[in-house]
PDB file of C-alpha atoms in Angstrom:
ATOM      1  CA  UNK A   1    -151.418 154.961  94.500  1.00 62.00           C
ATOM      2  CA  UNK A   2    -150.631 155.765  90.980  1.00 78.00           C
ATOM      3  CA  UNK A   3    -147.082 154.142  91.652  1.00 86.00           C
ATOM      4  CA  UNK A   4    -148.345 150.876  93.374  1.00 89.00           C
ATOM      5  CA  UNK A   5    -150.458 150.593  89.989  1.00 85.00           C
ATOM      6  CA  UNK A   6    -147.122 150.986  87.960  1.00 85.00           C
ATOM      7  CA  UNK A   7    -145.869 148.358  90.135  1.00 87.00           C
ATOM      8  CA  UNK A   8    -148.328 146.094  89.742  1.00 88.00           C
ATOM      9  CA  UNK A   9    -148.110 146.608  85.692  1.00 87.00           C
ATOM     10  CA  UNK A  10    -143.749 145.354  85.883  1.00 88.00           C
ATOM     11  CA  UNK A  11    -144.027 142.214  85.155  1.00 90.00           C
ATOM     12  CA  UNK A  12    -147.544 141.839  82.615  1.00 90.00           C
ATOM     13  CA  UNK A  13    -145.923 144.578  80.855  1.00 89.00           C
ATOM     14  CA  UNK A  14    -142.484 142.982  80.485  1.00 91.00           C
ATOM     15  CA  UNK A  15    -144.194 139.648  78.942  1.00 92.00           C
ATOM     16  CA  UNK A  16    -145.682 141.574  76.410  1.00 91.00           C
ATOM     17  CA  UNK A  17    -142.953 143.417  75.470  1.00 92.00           C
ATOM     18  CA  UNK A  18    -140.983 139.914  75.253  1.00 92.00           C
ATOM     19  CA  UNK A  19    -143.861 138.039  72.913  1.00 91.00           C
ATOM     20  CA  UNK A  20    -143.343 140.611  70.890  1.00 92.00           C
ATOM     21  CA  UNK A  21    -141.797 140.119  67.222  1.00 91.00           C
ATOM     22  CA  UNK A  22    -139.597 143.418  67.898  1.00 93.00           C
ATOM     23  CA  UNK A  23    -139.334 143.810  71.629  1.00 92.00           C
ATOM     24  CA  UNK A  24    -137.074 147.073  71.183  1.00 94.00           C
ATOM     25  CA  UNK A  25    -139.979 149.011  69.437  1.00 94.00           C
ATOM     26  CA  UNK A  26    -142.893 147.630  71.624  1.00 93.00           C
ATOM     27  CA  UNK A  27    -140.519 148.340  74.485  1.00 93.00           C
ATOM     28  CA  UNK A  28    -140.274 152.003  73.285  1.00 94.00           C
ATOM     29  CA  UNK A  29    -144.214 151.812  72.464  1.00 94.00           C
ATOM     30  CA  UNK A  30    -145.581 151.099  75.915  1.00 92.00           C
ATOM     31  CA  UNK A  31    -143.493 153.453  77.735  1.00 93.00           C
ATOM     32  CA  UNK A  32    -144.529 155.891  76.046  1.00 93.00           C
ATOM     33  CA  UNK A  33    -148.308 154.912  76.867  1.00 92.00           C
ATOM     34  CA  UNK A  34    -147.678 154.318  80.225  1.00 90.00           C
ATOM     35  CA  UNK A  35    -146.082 158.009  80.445  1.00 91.00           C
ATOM     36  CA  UNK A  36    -148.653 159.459  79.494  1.00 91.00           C
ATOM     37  CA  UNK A  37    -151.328 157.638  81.949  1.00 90.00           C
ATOM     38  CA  UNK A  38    -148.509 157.754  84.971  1.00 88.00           C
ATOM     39  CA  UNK A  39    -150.771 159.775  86.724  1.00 89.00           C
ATOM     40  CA  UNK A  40    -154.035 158.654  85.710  1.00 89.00           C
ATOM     41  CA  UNK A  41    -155.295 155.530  88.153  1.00 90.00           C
ATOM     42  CA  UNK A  42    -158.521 155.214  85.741  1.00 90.00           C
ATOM     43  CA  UNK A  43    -156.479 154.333  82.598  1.00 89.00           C
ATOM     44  CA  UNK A  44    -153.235 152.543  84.697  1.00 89.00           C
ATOM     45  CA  UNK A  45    -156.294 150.350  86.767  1.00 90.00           C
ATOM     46  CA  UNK A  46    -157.726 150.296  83.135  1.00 86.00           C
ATOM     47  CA  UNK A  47    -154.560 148.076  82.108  1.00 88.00           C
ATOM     48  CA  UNK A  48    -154.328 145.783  84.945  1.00 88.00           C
ATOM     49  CA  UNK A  49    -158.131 144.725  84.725  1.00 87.00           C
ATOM     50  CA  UNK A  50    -156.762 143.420  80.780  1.00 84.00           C
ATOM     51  CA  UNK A  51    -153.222 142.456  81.168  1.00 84.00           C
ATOM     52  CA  UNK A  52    -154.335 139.533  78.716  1.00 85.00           C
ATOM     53  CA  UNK A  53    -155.173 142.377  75.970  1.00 86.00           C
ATOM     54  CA  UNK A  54    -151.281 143.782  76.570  1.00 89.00           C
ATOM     55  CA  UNK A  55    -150.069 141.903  73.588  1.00 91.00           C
ATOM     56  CA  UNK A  56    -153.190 142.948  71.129  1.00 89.00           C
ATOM     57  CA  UNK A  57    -152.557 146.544  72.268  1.00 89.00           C
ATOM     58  CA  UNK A  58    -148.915 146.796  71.357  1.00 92.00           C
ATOM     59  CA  UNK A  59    -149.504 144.743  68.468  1.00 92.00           C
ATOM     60  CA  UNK A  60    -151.522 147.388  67.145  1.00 92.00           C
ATOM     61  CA  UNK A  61    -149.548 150.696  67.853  1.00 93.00           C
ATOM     62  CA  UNK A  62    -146.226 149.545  66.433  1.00 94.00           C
ATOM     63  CA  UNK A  63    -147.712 148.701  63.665  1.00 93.00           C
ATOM     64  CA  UNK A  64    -149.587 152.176  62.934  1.00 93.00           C
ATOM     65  CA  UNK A  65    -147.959 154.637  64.381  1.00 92.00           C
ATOM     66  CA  UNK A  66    -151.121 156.745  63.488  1.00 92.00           C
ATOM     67  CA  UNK A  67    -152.851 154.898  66.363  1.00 92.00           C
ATOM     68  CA  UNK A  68    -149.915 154.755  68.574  1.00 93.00           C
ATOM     69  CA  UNK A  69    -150.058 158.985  68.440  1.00 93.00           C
ATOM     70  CA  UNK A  70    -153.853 158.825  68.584  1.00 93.00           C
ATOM     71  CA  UNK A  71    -153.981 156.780  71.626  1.00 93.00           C
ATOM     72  CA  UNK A  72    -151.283 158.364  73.873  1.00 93.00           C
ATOM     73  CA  UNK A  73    -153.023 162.102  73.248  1.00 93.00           C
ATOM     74  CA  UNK A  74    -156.409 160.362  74.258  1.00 93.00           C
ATOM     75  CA  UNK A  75    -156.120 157.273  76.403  1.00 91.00           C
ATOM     76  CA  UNK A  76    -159.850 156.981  76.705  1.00 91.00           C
ATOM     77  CA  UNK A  77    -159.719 155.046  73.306  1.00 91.00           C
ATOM     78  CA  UNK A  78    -157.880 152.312  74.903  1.00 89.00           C
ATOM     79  CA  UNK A  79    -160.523 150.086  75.581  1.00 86.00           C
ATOM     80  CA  UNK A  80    -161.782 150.213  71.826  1.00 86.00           C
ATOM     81  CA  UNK A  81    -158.249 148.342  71.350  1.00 84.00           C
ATOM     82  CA  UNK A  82    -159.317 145.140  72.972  1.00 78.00           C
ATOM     83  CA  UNK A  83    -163.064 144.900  73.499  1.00 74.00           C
ATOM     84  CA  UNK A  84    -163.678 143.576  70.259  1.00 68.00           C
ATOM     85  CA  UNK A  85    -167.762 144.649  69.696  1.00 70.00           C
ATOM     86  CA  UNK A  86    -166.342 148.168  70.213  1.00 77.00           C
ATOM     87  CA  UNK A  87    -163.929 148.209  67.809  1.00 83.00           C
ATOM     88  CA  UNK A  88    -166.194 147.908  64.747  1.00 90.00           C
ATOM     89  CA  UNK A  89    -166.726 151.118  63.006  1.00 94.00           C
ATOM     90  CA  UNK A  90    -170.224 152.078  62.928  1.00 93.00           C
ATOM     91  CA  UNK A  91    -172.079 152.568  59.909  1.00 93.00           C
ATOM     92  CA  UNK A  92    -173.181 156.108  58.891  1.00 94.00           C
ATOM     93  CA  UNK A  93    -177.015 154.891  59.755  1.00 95.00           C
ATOM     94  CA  UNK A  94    -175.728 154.127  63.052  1.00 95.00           C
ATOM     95  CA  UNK A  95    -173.286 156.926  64.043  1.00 95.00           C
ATOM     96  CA  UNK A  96    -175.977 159.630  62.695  1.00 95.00           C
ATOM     97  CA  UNK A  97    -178.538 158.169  64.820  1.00 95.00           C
ATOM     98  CA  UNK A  98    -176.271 158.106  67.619  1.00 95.00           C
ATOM     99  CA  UNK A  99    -175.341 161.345  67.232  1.00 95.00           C
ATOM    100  CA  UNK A 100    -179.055 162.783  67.119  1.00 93.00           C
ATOM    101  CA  UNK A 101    -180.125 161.230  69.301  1.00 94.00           C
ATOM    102  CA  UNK A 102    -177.335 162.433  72.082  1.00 95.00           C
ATOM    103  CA  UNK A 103    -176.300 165.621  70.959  1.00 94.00           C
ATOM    104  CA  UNK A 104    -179.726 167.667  71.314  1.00 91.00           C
ATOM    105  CA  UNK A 105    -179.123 166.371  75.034  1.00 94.00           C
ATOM    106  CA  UNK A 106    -175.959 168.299  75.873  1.00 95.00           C
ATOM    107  CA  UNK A 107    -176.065 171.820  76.956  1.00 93.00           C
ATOM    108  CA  UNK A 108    -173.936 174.107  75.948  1.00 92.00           C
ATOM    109  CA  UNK A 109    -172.534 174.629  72.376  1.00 91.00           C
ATOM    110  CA  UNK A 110    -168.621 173.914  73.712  1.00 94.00           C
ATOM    111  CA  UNK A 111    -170.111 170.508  75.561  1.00 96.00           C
ATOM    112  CA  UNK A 112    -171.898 169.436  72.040  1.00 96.00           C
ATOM    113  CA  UNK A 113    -168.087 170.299  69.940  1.00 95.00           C
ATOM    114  CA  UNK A 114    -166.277 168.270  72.782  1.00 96.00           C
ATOM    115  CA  UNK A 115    -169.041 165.505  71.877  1.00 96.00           C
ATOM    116  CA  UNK A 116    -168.889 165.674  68.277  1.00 97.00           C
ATOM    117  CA  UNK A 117    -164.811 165.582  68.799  1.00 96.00           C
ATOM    118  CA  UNK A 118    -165.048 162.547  70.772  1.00 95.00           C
ATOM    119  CA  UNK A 119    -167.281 160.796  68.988  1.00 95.00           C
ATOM    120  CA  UNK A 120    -164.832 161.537  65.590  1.00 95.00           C
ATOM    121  CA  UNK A 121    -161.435 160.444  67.617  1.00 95.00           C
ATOM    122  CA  UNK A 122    -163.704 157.118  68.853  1.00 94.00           C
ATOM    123  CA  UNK A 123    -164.817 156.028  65.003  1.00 95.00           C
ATOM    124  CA  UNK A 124    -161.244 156.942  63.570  1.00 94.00           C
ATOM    125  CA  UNK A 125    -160.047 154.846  65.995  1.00 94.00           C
ATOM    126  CA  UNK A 126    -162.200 151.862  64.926  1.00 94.00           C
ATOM    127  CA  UNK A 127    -161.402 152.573  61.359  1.00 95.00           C
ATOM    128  CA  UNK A 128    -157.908 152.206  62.078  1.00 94.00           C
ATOM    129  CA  UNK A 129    -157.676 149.220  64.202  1.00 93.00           C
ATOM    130  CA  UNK A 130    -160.321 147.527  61.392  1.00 93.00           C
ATOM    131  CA  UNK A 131    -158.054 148.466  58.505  1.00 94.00           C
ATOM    132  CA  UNK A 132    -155.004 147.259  60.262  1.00 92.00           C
ATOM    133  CA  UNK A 133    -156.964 143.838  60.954  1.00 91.00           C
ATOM    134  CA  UNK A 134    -157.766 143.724  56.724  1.00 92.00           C
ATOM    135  CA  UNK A 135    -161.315 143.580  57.825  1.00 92.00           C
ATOM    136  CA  UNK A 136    -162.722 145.580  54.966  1.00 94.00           C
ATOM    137  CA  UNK A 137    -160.974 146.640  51.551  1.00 94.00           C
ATOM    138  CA  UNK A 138    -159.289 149.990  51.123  1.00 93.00           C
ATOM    139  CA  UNK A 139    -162.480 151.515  49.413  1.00 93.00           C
ATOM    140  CA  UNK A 140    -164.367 150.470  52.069  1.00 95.00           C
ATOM    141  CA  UNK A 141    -161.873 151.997  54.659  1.00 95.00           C
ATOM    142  CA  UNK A 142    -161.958 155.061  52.325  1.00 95.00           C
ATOM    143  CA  UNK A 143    -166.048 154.895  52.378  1.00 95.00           C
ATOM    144  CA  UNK A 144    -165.752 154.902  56.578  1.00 96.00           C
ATOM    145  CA  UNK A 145    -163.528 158.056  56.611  1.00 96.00           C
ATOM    146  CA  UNK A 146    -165.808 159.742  54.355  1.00 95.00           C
ATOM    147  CA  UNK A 147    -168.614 159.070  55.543  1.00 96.00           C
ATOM    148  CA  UNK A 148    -167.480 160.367  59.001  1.00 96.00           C
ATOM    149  CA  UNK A 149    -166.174 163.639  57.336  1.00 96.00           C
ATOM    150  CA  UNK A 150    -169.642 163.769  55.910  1.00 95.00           C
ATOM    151  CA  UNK A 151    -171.503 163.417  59.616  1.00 96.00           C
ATOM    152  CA  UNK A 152    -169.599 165.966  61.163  1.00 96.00           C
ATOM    153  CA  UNK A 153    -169.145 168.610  58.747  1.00 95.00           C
ATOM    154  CA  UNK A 154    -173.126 168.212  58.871  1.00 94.00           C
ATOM    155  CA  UNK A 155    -173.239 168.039  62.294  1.00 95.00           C
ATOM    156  CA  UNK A 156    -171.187 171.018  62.882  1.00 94.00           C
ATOM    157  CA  UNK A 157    -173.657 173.101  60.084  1.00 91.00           C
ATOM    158  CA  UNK A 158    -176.874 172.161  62.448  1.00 90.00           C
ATOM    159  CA  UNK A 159    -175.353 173.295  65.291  1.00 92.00           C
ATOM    160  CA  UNK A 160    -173.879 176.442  63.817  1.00 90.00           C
ATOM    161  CA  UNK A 161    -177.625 177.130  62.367  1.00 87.00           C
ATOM    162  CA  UNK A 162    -179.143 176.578  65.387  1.00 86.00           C
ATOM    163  CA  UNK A 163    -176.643 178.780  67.565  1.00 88.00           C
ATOM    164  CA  UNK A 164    -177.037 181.630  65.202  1.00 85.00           C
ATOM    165  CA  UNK A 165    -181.301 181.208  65.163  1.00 84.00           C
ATOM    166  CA  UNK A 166    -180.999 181.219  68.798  1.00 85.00           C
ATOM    167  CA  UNK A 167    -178.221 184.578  68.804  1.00 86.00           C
ATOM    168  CA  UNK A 168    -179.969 186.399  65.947  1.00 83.00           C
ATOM    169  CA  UNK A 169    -183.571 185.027  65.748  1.00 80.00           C
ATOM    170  CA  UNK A 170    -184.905 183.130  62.333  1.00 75.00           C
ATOM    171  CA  UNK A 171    -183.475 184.775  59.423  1.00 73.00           C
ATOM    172  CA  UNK A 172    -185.637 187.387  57.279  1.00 72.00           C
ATOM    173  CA  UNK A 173    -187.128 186.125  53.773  1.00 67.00           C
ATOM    174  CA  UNK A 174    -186.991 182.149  54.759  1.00 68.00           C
ATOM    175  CA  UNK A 175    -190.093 180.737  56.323  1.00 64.00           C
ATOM    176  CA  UNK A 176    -189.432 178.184  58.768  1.00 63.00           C
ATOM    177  CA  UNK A 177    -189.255 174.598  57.354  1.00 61.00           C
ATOM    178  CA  UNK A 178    -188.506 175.802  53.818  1.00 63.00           C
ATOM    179  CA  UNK A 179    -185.287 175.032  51.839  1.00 69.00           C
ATOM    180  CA  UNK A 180    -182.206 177.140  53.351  1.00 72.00           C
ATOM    181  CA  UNK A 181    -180.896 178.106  50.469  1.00 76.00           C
ATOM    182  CA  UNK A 182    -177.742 176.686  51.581  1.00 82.00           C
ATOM    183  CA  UNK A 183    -175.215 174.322  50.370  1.00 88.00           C
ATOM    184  CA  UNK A 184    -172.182 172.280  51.591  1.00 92.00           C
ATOM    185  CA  UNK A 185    -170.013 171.314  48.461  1.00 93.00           C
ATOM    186  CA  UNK A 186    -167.110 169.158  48.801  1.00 93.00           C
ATOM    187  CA  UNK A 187    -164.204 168.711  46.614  1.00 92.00           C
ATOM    188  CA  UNK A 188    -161.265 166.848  46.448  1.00 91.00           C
ATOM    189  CA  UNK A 189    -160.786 163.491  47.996  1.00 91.00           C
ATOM    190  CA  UNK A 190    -164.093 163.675  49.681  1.00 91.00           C
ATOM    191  CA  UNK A 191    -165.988 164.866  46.975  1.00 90.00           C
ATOM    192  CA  UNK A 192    -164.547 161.452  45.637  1.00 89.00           C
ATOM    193  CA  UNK A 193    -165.352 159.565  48.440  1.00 86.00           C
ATOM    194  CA  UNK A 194    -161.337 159.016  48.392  1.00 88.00           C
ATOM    195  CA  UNK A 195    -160.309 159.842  51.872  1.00 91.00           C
ATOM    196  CA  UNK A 196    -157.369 158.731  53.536  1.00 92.00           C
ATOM    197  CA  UNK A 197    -156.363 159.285  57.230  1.00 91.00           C
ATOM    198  CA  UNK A 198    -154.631 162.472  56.624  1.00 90.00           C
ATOM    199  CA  UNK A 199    -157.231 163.983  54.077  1.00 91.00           C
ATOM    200  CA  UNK A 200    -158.061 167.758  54.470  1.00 92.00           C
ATOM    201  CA  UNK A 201    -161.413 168.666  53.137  1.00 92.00           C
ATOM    202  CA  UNK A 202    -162.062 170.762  49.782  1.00 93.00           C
ATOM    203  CA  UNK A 203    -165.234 172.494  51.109  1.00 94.00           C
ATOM    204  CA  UNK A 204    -167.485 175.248  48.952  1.00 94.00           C
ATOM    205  CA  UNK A 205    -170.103 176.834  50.503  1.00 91.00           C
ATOM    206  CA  UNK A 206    -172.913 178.022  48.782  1.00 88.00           C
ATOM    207  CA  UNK A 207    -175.738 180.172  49.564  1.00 82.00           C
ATOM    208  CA  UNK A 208    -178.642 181.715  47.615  1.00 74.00           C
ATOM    209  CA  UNK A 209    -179.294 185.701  48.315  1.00 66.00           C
ATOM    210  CA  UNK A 210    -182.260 187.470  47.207  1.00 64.00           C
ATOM    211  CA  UNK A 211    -180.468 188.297  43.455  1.00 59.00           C
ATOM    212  CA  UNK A 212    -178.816 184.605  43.010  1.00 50.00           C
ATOM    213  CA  UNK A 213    -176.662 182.609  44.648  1.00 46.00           C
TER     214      UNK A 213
END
């Protein structure tokens, strides 16, 4: 089945590549791709349902081969390429929302990672695809990537508080709903709101013990 939809791909695929500006590279591009879905009749059946999107998609990953990698290792972000409402990064308002309002949903503290991972590769995605477009000015791109560092390195503390509560019970000397005495500092390129798509994080942690911090 999974050949009959590589079949059916020939000749959509083969336009593209020719409209292209560099048909060697997109050439090179979208075998890669379709490689790495050859078995996969979701993402191949994906493809034929928007042969019309084949030149925006190949557009996009020669130019940033950031996105090309990103997309090949996780096809499921190939429909943020096209679908245009999709492919706007949400705000921080938005994704935090989003993300509280799912996450306390998902059993299992592996299942709520995988989400949290998912939900990072989907908005990097955007980002990408909306700085490629010059739909927002580098600090603005910069803002986006640090505000998504910001969401899940928070993200990540809740759940890591909440696994250890629920391993170890509430923790001795801190009544419930007080301050934590407990502090996420960043440094760096985030601390200066200065990401970029490569950006490790600079990250202090603080805590306060019963003689000072």
């Amino acid at each position: 089945l999974c050949q009959s939809l590589l079949d059916s791909l020939k000749t959509p695929a083969l336009e593209a590549i020719h409209n292209h500006s560099d048909p060697k590279i997109a050439k090179e591009v979208l075998f890669l791709l379709l490689k790495a879905i050859a078995n996969k009749k979701s993402y191949l059946s994906l493809l034929i349902s928007n042969t019309r999107q084949l030149d925006r998609l190949l557009s996009l990953m020669v130019q940033s081969p950031y996105l090309k990698n990103l997309v090949i290792s996780y096809p499921r972000l190939l429909p943020l390429l096209w679908v245009q409402d999709e492919c706007e990064p949400r705000s921080m308002g938005e994704l935090k929302q989003m993300i509280s309002h799912h996450l306390p949903l998902i059993e299992g503290l592996e299942n709520q990672l995988d989400y949290l991972r998912e939900q990072k590769l989907f908005q990097l995605c955007r980002i990408a695809i909306s700085d490629l477009e010059n739909r927002y000015p580098i600090m603005r791109v910069s803002d986006f990537l640090s505000e998504l560092a910001e969401i899940m390195v928070q993200s990540v503390c809740d759940l890591a508080w909440h696994s250890m509560i629920e391993r170890y019970g509430f923790p001795e000397g801190i009544a419930y709903g007080e301050d934590l005495g407990f502090a996420i500092i960043a440094y760096g390129k985030l601390g200066g709101l200065e990401l970029s798509y490569t950006s490790d994080l600079d990250l202090v942690f603080i805590y306060q013990y019963a003689e000072g911090f």
